[in-house]
Amino acid sequence: MRRACRAGGGGLARTPSPEGVAPTRRRPFLTAQRCSLVRTRRCFRAAVGASAERLEVHDNPTLRKERGAFFTPARISSFLVEWAVRGSADRVLEPSCGEASFLLPAATRLRSLGASCAQQLHGVDMHAASVAKARKLVEGAGFPVNVRCSDFFDVEPDPTFDVVVGNPPYIRYQQFAGDDRAKSLRAALAAGVRLTRLASSWAAFTVHASRFLKPGGRLGLVLPAELLTVNYAAPVRRFLLKNFAKVRLVMFEELVFPGVLEEVVLLMAEGFGSAQHFEVFQATDLDDLRTIKGKDWSGFTPEGGGKWTGALLPGDAFSVYRSVVESPSFSTLLDWGETPGDRGGDEGAARRADGEGRGGVRPRVGAGPPPPLLRRLG
């Protein structure tokens, strides 16, 4: 007697029958129903699995950008860690640790210095998936680590760290609003730094991070190059020079973050005291970080809380620039009038709502006539 056809084969299924009794035939649709039920169960399990997968929080470039997270190239994090970690007993904090871009090289550096790393590696991040991954990566490499899931501005300063290194989140003021902005402003104010509402997230983060250092500790951060050039960063610039004995900046001629157009500087601040000037090293790209030791750094002495834009120029070029702009032939436009774009953000909008600056230049009360060149251009 033939064996029954496999379910779903579409043929007839024969069953053994007693001798002399005609064999019975199963109706094909019964077998098909069984196959359909099996397929339905499998599809249901697959659908449930897919739904569960979709419920998980996945990270992607858009979500990272929204929270200001840009993962740091390994050569940058290794460079800052090599500079910042000096002894086997150093305690290291990476605020906004992401996926342990600085914690991993810090662990390697400490181990090379003979440390056990017990209670020496600490991180903070508000993104739970990144916290889990950071912990897994560091512990998977054989190092104990303490990573906390929290908004860094909610963490009370604990000045027990020899090293604070990291890449602060970069969120422009237009998106940095509400409770997040309020917390950041309070954190900066607690350190004596009053920031405006135009400040991006990194400004308060830099100030807050420095409060976790022991006296004489080292702060190594990746910051946007606007540290040197924007008005809202003036309180941060003053804070750095007032609270550290030595401030150094590494700048790059080329973009060094893949897929990111923002220019960055590497902040290297150390010691306890008040620096009268800061030093700058102009690198072409990341390859120059390997040969930076022994190279000459250019010193720059800023005027009060003014911009550090002059540091972007070679020393001789800056001397020429300063002599020209300080000559009687040039005058600052704002000394005798304001254009509609002189004040941005909410303040500028309020001025425009009041009817100011509808076109041309609005002269200041008591301002003298514009310089000859500006009169000709007018």
Coordinates of C-alpha atoms in Angstrom, one line a residue, residues 44-328:
F44 CA 1.9 34.5 13.4
R45 CA 5.1 33.7 15.2
A46 CA 7.1 35.6 12.6
A47 CA 4.8 38.6 12.8
V48 CA 5.0 38.7 16.6
G49 CA 8.7 38.5 16.4
A50 CA 8.9 41.4 13.9
S51 CA 6.5 43.4 16.0
A52 CA 8.7 42.9 19.1
E53 CA 11.7 43.9 17.1
R54 CA 10.0 47.1 16.0
L55 CA 9.2 47.9 19.6
E56 CA 12.9 48.0 20.4
V57 CA 14.6 51.4 20.4
H58 CA 16.9 51.4 17.4
D59 CA 19.6 54.1 17.0
N60 CA 20.2 55.8 13.7
P61 CA 21.9 59.0 12.4
T62 CA 18.7 61.0 12.7
L63 CA 18.1 60.1 16.3
R64 CA 21.7 60.7 17.2
K65 CA 21.6 64.1 15.6
E66 CA 18.5 65.1 17.5
R67 CA 20.2 64.4 20.8
G68 CA 23.5 66.0 19.6
A69 CA 25.5 62.7 19.5
F70 CA 28.3 62.5 17.0
F71 CA 30.6 59.5 17.6
T72 CA 34.2 60.4 17.9
P73 CA 36.9 59.1 15.5
A74 CA 39.2 56.7 17.4
R75 CA 42.4 58.7 16.7
I76 CA 40.9 61.8 18.4
S77 CA 39.7 59.9 21.5
S78 CA 43.0 58.0 21.8
F79 CA 45.0 61.3 21.5
L80 CA 43.1 63.1 24.2
V81 CA 43.2 60.0 26.5
E82 CA 47.0 59.6 26.0
W83 CA 47.4 63.2 27.0
A84 CA 45.0 63.3 29.9
V85 CA 45.7 60.0 31.7
R86 CA 49.1 60.2 33.4
G87 CA 49.1 57.8 36.3
S88 CA 47.8 54.3 37.2
A89 CA 45.6 55.7 40.0
D90 CA 43.8 58.2 37.8
R91 CA 40.0 58.2 38.0
V92 CA 38.4 58.9 34.6
L93 CA 34.9 60.3 33.7
E94 CA 33.4 60.3 30.3
P95 CA 30.2 62.4 30.4
S96 CA 27.8 61.7 27.5
C97 CA 29.8 58.5 26.9
G98 CA 27.8 57.2 24.0
E99 CA 29.3 53.9 23.1
A100 CA 32.5 54.3 25.2
S101 CA 34.6 56.2 22.6
F102 CA 36.8 57.5 25.4
L103 CA 36.3 54.9 28.1
L104 CA 37.8 52.1 26.1
P105 CA 41.1 53.8 25.3
A106 CA 41.2 55.1 28.9
A107 CA 40.9 51.5 30.1
T108 CA 43.7 50.4 27.8
R109 CA 45.8 53.4 28.9
L110 CA 45.3 52.7 32.6
R111 CA 46.1 49.0 32.1
S112 CA 49.3 49.9 30.3
L113 CA 50.3 52.0 33.3
G114 CA 49.7 49.0 35.6
A115 CA 46.2 49.8 37.0
S116 CA 43.5 47.3 37.8
C117 CA 40.9 49.8 36.7
A118 CA 38.7 48.9 39.7
Q119 CA 36.4 51.9 40.4
Q120 CA 38.4 54.1 38.0
L121 CA 36.3 54.2 34.9
H122 CA 33.0 56.1 35.0
G123 CA 30.5 57.2 32.3
V124 CA 27.2 59.0 32.0
D125 CA 24.7 59.0 29.2
M126 CA 21.0 59.7 29.0
H127 CA 20.4 57.2 26.1
A128 CA 19.7 53.8 27.7
A129 CA 20.7 51.8 24.6
S130 CA 24.1 53.5 24.5
V131 CA 24.6 53.0 28.2
A132 CA 24.0 49.2 27.8
K133 CA 26.4 49.1 24.8
A134 CA 29.1 51.1 26.5
R135 CA 29.0 48.8 29.5
K136 CA 29.0 45.7 27.3
L137 CA 32.0 46.9 25.2
V138 CA 34.1 47.9 28.2
E139 CA 33.3 44.9 30.3
G140 CA 33.6 42.7 27.3
A141 CA 37.2 43.9 26.9
G142 CA 37.9 42.8 30.4
F143 CA 37.6 46.1 32.3
P144 CA 35.3 47.0 35.2
V145 CA 33.2 50.1 34.5
N146 CA 30.5 52.1 36.1
V147 CA 28.1 53.7 33.6
R148 CA 25.1 55.7 34.7
C149 CA 22.0 56.3 32.7
S150 CA 21.1 60.0 33.4
D151 CA 21.0 63.4 32.0
F152 CA 24.5 64.8 32.8
F153 CA 23.0 68.1 34.0
D154 CA 21.1 66.1 36.7
V155 CA 24.3 64.7 38.1
E156 CA 25.6 66.6 41.0
P157 CA 29.3 67.6 40.6
D158 CA 31.7 65.3 42.3
P159 CA 35.2 66.8 42.2
T160 CA 37.1 63.5 42.6
F161 CA 38.2 62.8 39.1
D162 CA 41.7 63.3 37.7
V163 CA 40.5 63.2 34.1
V164 CA 37.3 64.3 32.3
V165 CA 37.3 63.5 28.6
G166 CA 34.6 63.3 26.0
N167 CA 32.7 64.8 23.2
P168 CA 29.8 66.9 24.5
P169 CA 26.4 66.8 22.7
Y170 CA 26.1 69.5 20.1
I171 CA 22.5 70.9 19.9
R172 CA 22.0 74.4 18.5
Y173 CA 19.9 76.8 20.6
Q174 CA 16.9 76.5 18.2
Q175 CA 16.4 72.9 19.2
F176 CA 17.9 73.2 22.7
A177 CA 14.8 74.4 24.5
G178 CA 12.4 73.9 27.4
D179 CA 13.6 72.0 30.5
D180 CA 16.8 70.8 28.9
R181 CA 17.9 74.4 28.3
A182 CA 16.8 75.5 31.7
K183 CA 18.8 72.8 33.4
S184 CA 21.9 73.6 31.4
L185 CA 21.7 77.3 32.3
R186 CA 21.3 76.5 36.0
A187 CA 24.3 74.2 35.9
A188 CA 26.4 76.8 34.3
L189 CA 25.2 79.5 36.7
A190 CA 26.1 77.3 39.6
A191 CA 29.7 77.6 38.4
G192 CA 29.4 81.4 38.1
V193 CA 28.9 81.4 34.3
R194 CA 25.8 83.2 33.0
L195 CA 24.9 82.0 29.5
T196 CA 22.3 83.5 27.2
R197 CA 19.4 81.7 25.6
L198 CA 21.4 81.6 22.3
A199 CA 24.0 79.2 23.8
S200 CA 24.2 75.7 22.2
S201 CA 24.3 72.7 24.5
W202 CA 28.1 72.2 24.5
A203 CA 28.7 75.5 26.3
A204 CA 27.0 74.7 29.6
F205 CA 28.2 71.1 29.3
T206 CA 31.9 72.2 29.2
V207 CA 31.5 74.3 32.3
H208 CA 29.6 71.6 34.2
A209 CA 32.1 68.9 33.2
S210 CA 35.0 70.9 34.6
R211 CA 33.4 70.8 38.1
F212 CA 34.0 67.1 38.3
L213 CA 37.8 67.6 38.3
K214 CA 40.1 67.5 41.2
P215 CA 42.3 70.6 41.6
G216 CA 45.0 70.1 39.0
G217 CA 43.0 67.6 36.9
R218 CA 42.9 67.5 33.1
L219 CA 39.9 68.3 30.9
G220 CA 40.0 67.0 27.3
L221 CA 37.0 67.8 25.2
V222 CA 36.0 67.8 21.5
L223 CA 34.2 71.2 20.9
P224 CA 32.8 73.0 17.9
A225 CA 35.2 75.7 16.6
E226 CA 32.6 78.3 17.4
L227 CA 34.2 78.3 20.9
L228 CA 36.6 80.8 19.3
T229 CA 34.2 82.9 17.4
V230 CA 30.7 83.3 18.7
N231 CA 29.6 85.9 21.3
Y232 CA 27.6 83.5 23.4
A233 CA 30.8 81.6 24.1
A234 CA 32.5 84.6 25.7
P235 CA 31.6 83.5 29.3
V236 CA 33.0 80.0 28.5
R237 CA 36.2 81.5 27.2
R238 CA 36.7 83.6 30.3
F239 CA 35.8 80.7 32.5
L240 CA 38.5 78.5 31.0
L241 CA 41.3 81.0 31.3
K242 CA 40.2 81.9 34.9
N243 CA 40.0 78.3 36.2
F244 CA 42.9 76.5 34.4
A245 CA 46.6 77.2 34.6
K246 CA 47.1 76.1 31.0
V247 CA 44.7 76.0 28.1
R248 CA 45.6 74.5 24.7
L249 CA 43.6 74.1 21.5
V250 CA 44.2 71.8 18.6
M251 CA 42.6 73.1 15.4
F252 CA 42.3 71.4 12.0
E253 CA 42.4 72.7 8.5
E254 CA 40.3 69.8 7.2
L255 CA 37.1 68.3 8.4
V256 CA 37.8 65.4 10.7
F257 CA 34.4 64.0 11.5
P258 CA 33.0 61.7 8.8
G259 CA 29.8 63.1 7.3
V260 CA 29.8 66.1 9.6
L261 CA 30.4 69.6 8.2
E262 CA 31.0 71.2 11.7
E263 CA 34.6 72.2 12.3
V264 CA 36.0 71.1 15.7
V265 CA 38.8 72.0 18.1
L266 CA 40.3 69.8 20.8
L267 CA 40.3 71.5 24.2
M268 CA 43.2 70.5 26.5
A269 CA 42.9 72.3 29.8
E270 CA 44.9 71.5 33.0
G271 CA 46.1 72.7 36.3
F272 CA 44.5 75.0 38.8
G273 CA 45.0 78.7 38.4
S274 CA 44.5 81.5 36.0
A275 CA 46.0 81.4 32.5
Q276 CA 47.0 84.7 30.9
H277 CA 47.0 83.2 27.4
F278 CA 46.2 80.0 25.6
E279 CA 48.2 78.0 23.1
V280 CA 47.2 76.8 19.6
F281 CA 48.4 74.0 17.4
Q282 CA 47.2 74.1 13.8
A283 CA 47.0 70.6 12.4
T284 CA 46.2 69.7 8.8
D285 CA 44.3 66.5 9.6
L286 CA 44.2 63.6 12.1
D287 CA 47.6 62.3 10.9
D288 CA 49.3 65.3 12.5
L289 CA 48.2 64.2 15.9
R290 CA 50.8 61.5 15.8
T291 CA 53.7 64.0 15.5
I292 CA 52.4 66.8 17.7
K293 CA 54.8 66.1 20.5
G294 CA 57.8 68.4 20.3
K295 CA 56.1 70.7 17.8
D296 CA 55.8 74.4 18.5
W297 CA 52.5 75.8 19.8
S298 CA 51.5 79.4 19.1
G299 CA 50.6 81.6 22.1
F300 CA 47.6 84.0 21.9
T301 CA 46.6 86.5 24.5
P302 CA 43.0 87.5 24.1
E303 CA 41.6 90.9 25.1
G304 CA 39.2 90.5 28.0
G305 CA 36.3 88.2 27.0
G306 CA 36.7 89.0 23.3
K307 CA 36.7 86.5 20.5
W308 CA 39.6 84.2 20.0
T309 CA 39.3 84.5 16.2
G310 CA 42.8 85.9 15.9
A311 CA 44.1 82.4 16.8
L312 CA 42.9 81.2 13.5
L313 CA 45.5 83.4 11.7
P314 CA 49.2 82.8 11.6
G315 CA 51.1 85.1 14.1
D316 CA 52.5 87.5 11.4
A317 CA 49.2 87.7 9.6
F318 CA 47.4 88.5 12.8
S319 CA 49.9 91.3 13.6
V320 CA 49.1 92.9 10.2
Y321 CA 45.4 92.5 10.7
R322 CA 45.5 94.1 14.2
S323 CA 47.5 97.1 13.0
V324 CA 45.1 97.7 10.1
V325 CA 41.9 97.5 12.1
E326 CA 43.3 99.7 14.9
S327 CA 44.3 102.4 12.4
P328 CA 42.1 105.6 12.2

